[in-house]
Amino acid sequence: MRIDYNIKDKIDFYIVIPVILLICIGLISIFSSTYNNSLAQNNFEKQLYFVIVSFFIFLIIHFLPTNTFKILSVPSYIFGLLLLLLVLVIGKKVSGAKSWIALGTFGFQPSEFAKIATILALSNFLSRNNNNIDSFKDIIFALGIGLIPVALILLEPDMGTSIVFMFFIFILLFWKGLSILWLVVVISPGVIALSAIFGITTFIISLVVLLGILFLLNRDLFFNGSVFALNLAAGFFADYIYHMLSPHQQARINSFIDPSSDPLGTGYNSIQAMVAVGSGGIFGKGFMSGNQTQLQYIPEQWTDFIFCAISEEFGFIGSISVVILFLILLGRILKNASNSRDEFLSLTQIGIFSVLFIHFLINVGMVIGLIPIIGIPLPFVSYGGSSLVVNVIMIAIVSNIYRTRKNYI
Amino acid sequence: MNKISFASVNRKAILFGALTIVALIFSVRLFQMQIINQKMYDEKSAGNSIKAIEQIPFRGVFYDRNLNLLVDNIPAYTLQITPADYDTNLNKILDAVLDFDEGTISNILKKNRIYSKYVPIRIKRGIDFKVVSWLEENSNYLSGVDYIVEMQRGYPFGVMGSHLFGYSKEISPKQYQQEKDYYRPGDYVGHTGIEKAYELELRGKKGFKYVLVDSKRKEIGRYKNGSVDRESIKGRDLVLSIDGYAQKTAEEEMKGKRGAVVAIEPATGEILALVSSPEFDLNQFSYVTTKEFLDKIYNDPNNPLFNRATMSLKPPGSTFKILAAIAALDMGVINANTTIYCGGGFTFGRFFKCHGSHGSINVTHAIEKSCNTFFYNLIYKIGLNNLKSYALEFGFSNKTGIDIGEESAGLITDESYYEKIYGKNWPRSIMASLGIGQGEISVTPLQLAYFTAITANNGISYKPHVVKGYLDNNTREIINYNFPVTKTSVKKEVFDIVKEGMFLVVNGHGTATHIRSDEFKIAGKTGTAQNPHGKDHALFIGFAPYENPKIAIAVVVENVGYGGTHAAPIAKRVIESYLTKGKSRNQQNQMITQVIQNGEEIAH
């Protein structure tokens, strides 16, 4: 087989250029949002350092033989689990979650690394030749691979990352071709649990809807009964958990349901974020001129709320650019994934797509008030070493697969 | 089935669809927020940002003329409640701790519901230190309850000065509307007395601290590290002309009486003491004023809030004979040797009584004996219009222009006044009693003191005032305010004659010989003003020392009887207190304790 070695063929510019632009936008906004903050004085320099580190990591991974990923998938998954256990023991508590391992002056988040490892391991399992995704045993096994790290991450506890995991696990199963019935079975406990928190009415309505869907898809009374029972249990369990939560966590959930109910309390971040975005207008208030950003109305804006700084200082033009860049990037990964004829590589890319997509969805969604405040960063843009490196590794994997795509036709 | 459905076109389309829908929703939302509703968010954003916190400066304090501190600022604790964090179950406990009737706190909170529940509400000012330590100890159980330290007025010298110093209170909505550029609602402004008259000097200049605040209105940092903050400037410390000792003595002497004492330094117009009795406790106004206190003070028949020293209008009685004598001598209708025969009264249409038969008497002795007959005659020689023009020259029938408070002008009648009422042929017999300060004639205690000061200083004085100047905040030098001078055209010899008469009142065989003092010569004139409201008002005007007057004084005690008996001794005490800088008072007290000790020894 002949491979055309021109640059366009080796590097996917639809992937690389949006990422570079996003990283640049991120650097600019980190500079602006930390400029007046004594607590975050060196964050711009640190981020720049990680950008350079990431560049070399990208080059290395980009040129690795593509089968390395499959070979490394199981060992890295086991290593990832060990790290997740380790962090529970020696982890450093940052904003309520024991999710960091200190490495000299830099911190490192095992759950970020575990994302890649879990994607690779689950893709590996799902792409085995004898895998029958509609068999009960294989589904349980696949869920097991996915949910063990989720369980460990929930112990930290890190709600945001757990949601990311659950999302990409579901999308991988979906991509693999799990039947709609099973998809419903897999996803329903989560939906029911969520509806239970919203109140008894929504809980009952969603249970009725679920029952309807089950009987539409399947006539087996016993099967439907068990699934229904499982869901009922999930609902009550969620309610139980909700009441076990500390008041401030409950308040967070409540304030999402109606952020204006307590504007000076828990809805604070949400409202200030929206004020920052909305007040940006079409062209923004200009670099270093957003008062919401410069006066630190939003705590730690350079991390999870970086989108506010972009929206406030660069306006609709800036914020819509970020959305378009993500649309191009994610669309391209999705296209590459569906073009991949190798099942493992296709699944891996879909996993990566899902991770970036859910981060984008939750992060931007929460900033513009469509989703409750869940603390996860905006890929490539938010400040944070581990996050940036892991995201770049994922992009490098996609890029690597693109480089060798013609080998797998 | 799995192979077929893997990465199926459908599922790819679903994910593409999801991605596109999310991107679309975000774009629409961003468009809505940043373009359609931009103005609303922009307003909110502008309201956020920087908050200027007012730094209320220390209010200027008051020193007396000897630089004794009369009024200062003392820290006081104010209990406040932030309703948002507060549990109303605590109402009962706090009511008990603060000595409130049950339900008081609940009422206060209800009244303040119109304000944001994140803004602390003042519940009680000037809480006890015991309560503060109780709050500290139990702060864990008292969420939403805390205290702040505020500056309040203290009166360390023991001088009440209720009408003199006055008090501050929260700015009225009306005044706030007029002076919006400086004050904020809830600010304290001088409301009466010096506090009001010198508000601009006393208040200083507010400073501003610029802070970044979060939406809880809590400080999250200094704006630009405080580089644009403006320090508050302390108010001017006033130096009063008041003599703390004299003021204190006068207050003590007037306790339980109704009336006023005003003492003035003749050469300067500086007021040495200004007392209106009954007084009220200014401390009650420096904390949250209770309703009971206000009810009590408003319904008090003695009307303690009324400043008798500058407002009460009384006939001057025989003290007015001094003015009549000055007028007559200056006009030349009599001289020092002119005698008038007093056979116990005077007839003009009807009989006007004198309180004795003084025989042939000249002006000095007429003053000494307070002979009515002499002055009944004199007024017809002077004429009403002339008397009035002399009265005006000596500050009667006009506001004196004192630097504090409200003031009454008083009334001195002239011929046109009676012509208006009775026509051209008004009964001239009315004039007789005016000659002895009775009838349609009214003056304030302040005017009497001012008149006495002018007389004592031979016709020259300054506009009466209670504030001399202020202490420069940096150099602590006294910077004097200027006051206009008063000059009468009356000849010096006139004053010598009149003052000799006044000297004899105390040191001859006059009406106030019982206040004679060996240490310093007091000159004066008693007065007893008849009135329809009960017993006569007792009056006394005087000055001392006779040779070189340092203090001129007027004392008015309402409804007690003779001036010589009731007013003159008060004047003596105040004069004594002033001239000896309070020493004699202490000696007196020591003597009393000695007597008591001796008494005890005897008893043993």
PDB file of N, CA and C in Angstrom, chain A residues 307-362:
ATOM      1  N   PHE A 307     -14.927  30.621  30.009  1.00  0.00           N
ATOM      2  CA  PHE A 307     -15.785  31.051  28.907  1.00  0.00           C
ATOM      3  C   PHE A 307     -16.421  32.432  29.181  1.00  0.00           C
ATOM      4  N   CYS A 308     -16.627  32.724  30.483  1.00  0.00           N
ATOM      5  CA  CYS A 308     -17.152  34.049  30.861  1.00  0.00           C
ATOM      6  C   CYS A 308     -16.204  35.141  30.423  1.00  0.00           C
ATOM      7  N   ALA A 309     -14.917  34.914  30.711  1.00  0.00           N
ATOM      8  CA  ALA A 309     -13.917  35.937  30.401  1.00  0.00           C
ATOM      9  C   ALA A 309     -13.884  36.186  28.896  1.00  0.00           C
ATOM     10  N   ILE A 310     -13.937  35.115  28.122  1.00  0.00           N
ATOM     11  CA  ILE A 310     -13.930  35.266  26.658  1.00  0.00           C
ATOM     12  C   ILE A 310     -15.173  36.032  26.222  1.00  0.00           C
ATOM     13  N   SER A 311     -16.322  35.620  26.750  1.00  0.00           N
ATOM     14  CA  SER A 311     -17.591  36.232  26.324  1.00  0.00           C
ATOM     15  C   SER A 311     -17.666  37.690  26.732  1.00  0.00           C
ATOM     16  N   GLU A 312     -17.132  37.995  27.935  1.00  0.00           N
ATOM     17  CA  GLU A 312     -17.245  39.368  28.398  1.00  0.00           C
ATOM     18  C   GLU A 312     -16.292  40.283  27.629  1.00  0.00           C
ATOM     19  N   GLU A 313     -15.063  39.814  27.444  1.00  0.00           N
ATOM     20  CA  GLU A 313     -14.074  40.718  26.867  1.00  0.00           C
ATOM     21  C   GLU A 313     -14.084  40.709  25.344  1.00  0.00           C
ATOM     22  N   PHE A 314     -14.558  39.601  24.739  1.00  0.00           N
ATOM     23  CA  PHE A 314     -14.574  39.547  23.270  1.00  0.00           C
ATOM     24  C   PHE A 314     -15.976  39.423  22.701  1.00  0.00           C
ATOM     25  N   GLY A 315     -16.978  39.459  23.591  1.00  0.00           N
ATOM     26  CA  GLY A 315     -18.354  39.554  23.141  1.00  0.00           C
ATOM     27  C   GLY A 315     -18.874  38.348  22.375  1.00  0.00           C
ATOM     28  N   PHE A 316     -19.938  38.602  21.644  1.00  0.00           N
ATOM     29  CA  PHE A 316     -20.582  37.541  20.877  1.00  0.00           C
ATOM     30  C   PHE A 316     -19.620  36.975  19.835  1.00  0.00           C
ATOM     31  N   ILE A 317     -18.819  37.852  19.238  1.00  0.00           N
ATOM     32  CA  ILE A 317     -17.835  37.418  18.240  1.00  0.00           C
ATOM     33  C   ILE A 317     -16.903  36.374  18.850  1.00  0.00           C
ATOM     34  N   GLY A 318     -16.411  36.675  20.057  1.00  0.00           N
ATOM     35  CA  GLY A 318     -15.479  35.756  20.718  1.00  0.00           C
ATOM     36  C   GLY A 318     -16.146  34.462  21.107  1.00  0.00           C
ATOM     37  N   SER A 319     -17.330  34.568  21.725  1.00  0.00           N
ATOM     38  CA  SER A 319     -17.943  33.348  22.247  1.00  0.00           C
ATOM     39  C   SER A 319     -18.434  32.453  21.113  1.00  0.00           C
ATOM     40  N   ILE A 320     -18.967  33.075  20.073  1.00  0.00           N
ATOM     41  CA  ILE A 320     -19.469  32.252  18.969  1.00  0.00           C
ATOM     42  C   ILE A 320     -18.293  31.587  18.241  1.00  0.00           C
ATOM     43  N   SER A 321     -17.145  32.257  18.222  1.00  0.00           N
ATOM     44  CA  SER A 321     -15.954  31.654  17.611  1.00  0.00           C
ATOM     45  C   SER A 321     -15.578  30.374  18.331  1.00  0.00           C
ATOM     46  N   VAL A 322     -15.631  30.422  19.663  1.00  0.00           N
ATOM     47  CA  VAL A 322     -15.283  29.220  20.429  1.00  0.00           C
ATOM     48  C   VAL A 322     -16.262  28.094  20.095  1.00  0.00           C
ATOM     49  N   VAL A 323     -17.543  28.424  20.022  1.00  0.00           N
ATOM     50  CA  VAL A 323     -18.545  27.403  19.702  1.00  0.00           C
ATOM     51  C   VAL A 323     -18.267  26.810  18.324  1.00  0.00           C
ATOM     52  N   ILE A 324     -17.942  27.679  17.358  1.00  0.00           N
ATOM     53  CA  ILE A 324     -17.690  27.196  15.992  1.00  0.00           C
ATOM     54  C   ILE A 324     -16.434  26.322  15.953  1.00  0.00           C
ATOM     55  N   LEU A 325     -15.394  26.750  16.684  1.00  0.00           N
ATOM     56  CA  LEU A 325     -14.170  25.942  16.700  1.00  0.00           C
ATOM     57  C   LEU A 325     -14.444  24.546  17.257  1.00  0.00           C
ATOM     58  N   PHE A 326     -15.249  24.495  18.324  1.00  0.00           N
ATOM     59  CA  PHE A 326     -15.584  23.184  18.870  1.00  0.00           C
ATOM     60  C   PHE A 326     -16.440  22.386  17.894  1.00  0.00           C
ATOM     61  N   LEU A 327     -17.329  23.073  17.207  1.00  0.00           N
ATOM     62  CA  LEU A 327     -18.185  22.388  16.230  1.00  0.00           C
ATOM     63  C   LEU A 327     -17.322  21.756  15.136  1.00  0.00           C
ATOM     64  N   ILE A 328     -16.351  22.521  14.639  1.00  0.00           N
ATOM     65  CA  ILE A 328     -15.460  21.999  13.589  1.00  0.00           C
ATOM     66  C   ILE A 328     -14.658  20.813  14.124  1.00  0.00           C
ATOM     67  N   LEU A 329     -14.047  21.027  15.307  1.00  0.00           N
ATOM     68  CA  LEU A 329     -13.190  19.994  15.890  1.00  0.00           C
ATOM     69  C   LEU A 329     -13.970  18.709  16.147  1.00  0.00           C
ATOM     70  N   LEU A 330     -15.117  18.856  16.847  1.00  0.00           N
ATOM     71  CA  LEU A 330     -15.880  17.667  17.226  1.00  0.00           C
ATOM     72  C   LEU A 330     -16.483  16.991  15.991  1.00  0.00           C
ATOM     73  N   GLY A 331     -16.971  17.793  15.062  1.00  0.00           N
ATOM     74  CA  GLY A 331     -17.534  17.233  13.827  1.00  0.00           C
ATOM     75  C   GLY A 331     -16.476  16.440  13.069  1.00  0.00           C
ATOM     76  N   ARG A 332     -15.282  16.988  13.061  1.00  0.00           N
ATOM     77  CA  ARG A 332     -14.207  16.325  12.331  1.00  0.00           C
ATOM     78  C   ARG A 332     -13.826  14.998  13.008  1.00  0.00           C
ATOM     79  N   ILE A 333     -13.734  15.014  14.326  1.00  0.00           N
ATOM     80  CA  ILE A 333     -13.391  13.767  15.029  1.00  0.00           C
ATOM     81  C   ILE A 333     -14.472  12.721  14.759  1.00  0.00           C
ATOM     82  N   LEU A 334     -15.720  13.155  14.806  1.00  0.00           N
ATOM     83  CA  LEU A 334     -16.834  12.246  14.553  1.00  0.00           C
ATOM     84  C   LEU A 334     -16.729  11.658  13.139  1.00  0.00           C
ATOM     85  N   LYS A 335     -16.388  12.531  12.194  1.00  0.00           N
ATOM     86  CA  LYS A 335     -16.262  12.078  10.799  1.00  0.00           C
ATOM     87  C   LYS A 335     -15.130  11.067  10.682  1.00  0.00           C
ATOM     88  N   ASN A 336     -13.969  11.406  11.283  1.00  0.00           N
ATOM     89  CA  ASN A 336     -12.830  10.488  11.242  1.00  0.00           C
ATOM     90  C   ASN A 336     -13.192   9.160  11.880  1.00  0.00           C
ATOM     91  N   ALA A 337     -13.923   9.253  13.008  1.00  0.00           N
ATOM     92  CA  ALA A 337     -14.288   8.029  13.720  1.00  0.00           C
ATOM     93  C   ALA A 337     -15.162   7.149  12.827  1.00  0.00           C
ATOM     94  N   SER A 338     -16.111   7.773  12.144  1.00  0.00           N
ATOM     95  CA  SER A 338     -16.993   6.939  11.337  1.00  0.00           C
ATOM     96  C   SER A 338     -16.305   6.463  10.057  1.00  0.00           C
ATOM     97  N   ASN A 339     -15.237   7.151   9.668  1.00  0.00           N
ATOM     98  CA  ASN A 339     -14.480   6.699   8.510  1.00  0.00           C
ATOM     99  C   ASN A 339     -13.519   5.562   8.852  1.00  0.00           C
ATOM    100  N   SER A 340     -13.155   5.473  10.156  1.00  0.00           N
ATOM    101  CA  SER A 340     -12.220   4.423  10.549  1.00  0.00           C
ATOM    102  C   SER A 340     -12.864   3.059  10.360  1.00  0.00           C
ATOM    103  N   ARG A 341     -12.139   2.192   9.621  1.00  0.00           N
ATOM    104  CA  ARG A 341     -12.689   0.862   9.404  1.00  0.00           C
ATOM    105  C   ARG A 341     -12.297  -0.082  10.529  1.00  0.00           C
ATOM    106  N   ASP A 342     -11.255   0.320  11.282  1.00  0.00           N
ATOM    107  CA  ASP A 342     -10.859  -0.512  12.417  1.00  0.00           C
ATOM    108  C   ASP A 342     -11.775  -0.188  13.591  1.00  0.00           C
ATOM    109  N   GLU A 343     -12.407  -1.236  14.116  1.00  0.00           N
ATOM    110  CA  GLU A 343     -13.417  -1.014  15.137  1.00  0.00           C
ATOM    111  C   GLU A 343     -12.820  -0.377  16.398  1.00  0.00           C
ATOM    112  N   PHE A 344     -11.632  -0.850  16.815  1.00  0.00           N
ATOM    113  CA  PHE A 344     -10.985  -0.306  18.012  1.00  0.00           C
ATOM    114  C   PHE A 344     -10.685   1.180  17.834  1.00  0.00           C
ATOM    115  N   LEU A 345     -10.106   1.506  16.693  1.00  0.00           N
ATOM    116  CA  LEU A 345      -9.734   2.907  16.472  1.00  0.00           C
ATOM    117  C   LEU A 345     -10.968   3.797  16.346  1.00  0.00           C
ATOM    118  N   SER A 346     -11.997   3.252  15.721  1.00  0.00           N
ATOM    119  CA  SER A 346     -13.232   4.012  15.593  1.00  0.00           C
ATOM    120  C   SER A 346     -13.823   4.287  16.977  1.00  0.00           C
ATOM    121  N   LEU A 347     -13.890   3.227  17.795  1.00  0.00           N
ATOM    122  CA  LEU A 347     -14.428   3.384  19.155  1.00  0.00           C
ATOM    123  C   LEU A 347     -13.582   4.362  19.971  1.00  0.00           C
ATOM    124  N   THR A 348     -12.242   4.235  19.852  1.00  0.00           N
ATOM    125  CA  THR A 348     -11.356   5.132  20.589  1.00  0.00           C
ATOM    126  C   THR A 348     -11.651   6.589  20.230  1.00  0.00           C
ATOM    127  N   GLN A 349     -11.803   6.839  18.948  1.00  0.00           N
ATOM    128  CA  GLN A 349     -12.062   8.224  18.520  1.00  0.00           C
ATOM    129  C   GLN A 349     -13.431   8.711  18.998  1.00  0.00           C
ATOM    130  N   ILE A 350     -14.416   7.789  18.983  1.00  0.00           N
ATOM    131  CA  ILE A 350     -15.732   8.182  19.492  1.00  0.00           C
ATOM    132  C   ILE A 350     -15.658   8.489  20.986  1.00  0.00           C
ATOM    133  N   GLY A 351     -14.849   7.676  21.697  1.00  0.00           N
ATOM    134  CA  GLY A 351     -14.656   7.945  23.130  1.00  0.00           C
ATOM    135  C   GLY A 351     -14.078   9.338  23.344  1.00  0.00           C
ATOM    136  N   ILE A 352     -13.059   9.647  22.540  1.00  0.00           N
ATOM    137  CA  ILE A 352     -12.430  10.966  22.651  1.00  0.00           C
ATOM    138  C   ILE A 352     -13.428  12.065  22.287  1.00  0.00           C
ATOM    139  N   PHE A 353     -14.172  11.818  21.205  1.00  0.00           N
ATOM    140  CA  PHE A 353     -15.238  12.757  20.813  1.00  0.00           C
ATOM    141  C   PHE A 353     -16.190  13.010  21.987  1.00  0.00           C
ATOM    142  N   SER A 354     -16.615  11.896  22.635  1.00  0.00           N
ATOM    143  CA  SER A 354     -17.594  12.021  23.725  1.00  0.00           C
ATOM    144  C   SER A 354     -17.045  12.842  24.880  1.00  0.00           C
ATOM    145  N   VAL A 355     -15.788  12.572  25.235  1.00  0.00           N
ATOM    146  CA  VAL A 355     -15.195  13.312  26.360  1.00  0.00           C
ATOM    147  C   VAL A 355     -15.177  14.807  26.064  1.00  0.00           C
ATOM    148  N   LEU A 356     -14.655  15.150  24.865  1.00  0.00           N
ATOM    149  CA  LEU A 356     -14.564  16.585  24.530  1.00  0.00           C
ATOM    150  C   LEU A 356     -15.954  17.204  24.408  1.00  0.00           C
ATOM    151  N   PHE A 357     -16.872  16.420  23.823  1.00  0.00           N
ATOM    152  CA  PHE A 357     -18.228  16.930  23.612  1.00  0.00           C
ATOM    153  C   PHE A 357     -18.918  17.223  24.951  1.00  0.00           C
ATOM    154  N   ILE A 358     -18.822  16.251  25.881  1.00  0.00           N
ATOM    155  CA  ILE A 358     -19.524  16.454  27.160  1.00  0.00           C
ATOM    156  C   ILE A 358     -18.890  17.607  27.949  1.00  0.00           C
ATOM    157  N   HIS A 359     -17.580  17.746  27.856  1.00  0.00           N
ATOM    158  CA  HIS A 359     -16.923  18.886  28.517  1.00  0.00           C
ATOM    159  C   HIS A 359     -17.426  20.197  27.948  1.00  0.00           C
ATOM    160  N   PHE A 360     -17.454  20.253  26.633  1.00  0.00           N
ATOM    161  CA  PHE A 360     -17.934  21.455  25.934  1.00  0.00           C
ATOM    162  C   PHE A 360     -19.385  21.739  26.322  1.00  0.00           C
ATOM    163  N   LEU A 361     -20.198  20.683  26.268  1.00  0.00           N
ATOM    164  CA  LEU A 361     -21.626  20.826  26.545  1.00  0.00           C
ATOM    165  C   LEU A 361     -21.865  21.345  27.970  1.00  0.00           C
ATOM    166  N   ILE A 362     -21.247  20.680  28.937  1.00  0.00           N
ATOM    167  CA  ILE A 362     -21.500  21.049  30.337  1.00  0.00           C
ATOM    168  C   ILE A 362     -20.880  22.404  30.658  1.00  0.00           C
TER     169      ILE A 362
END
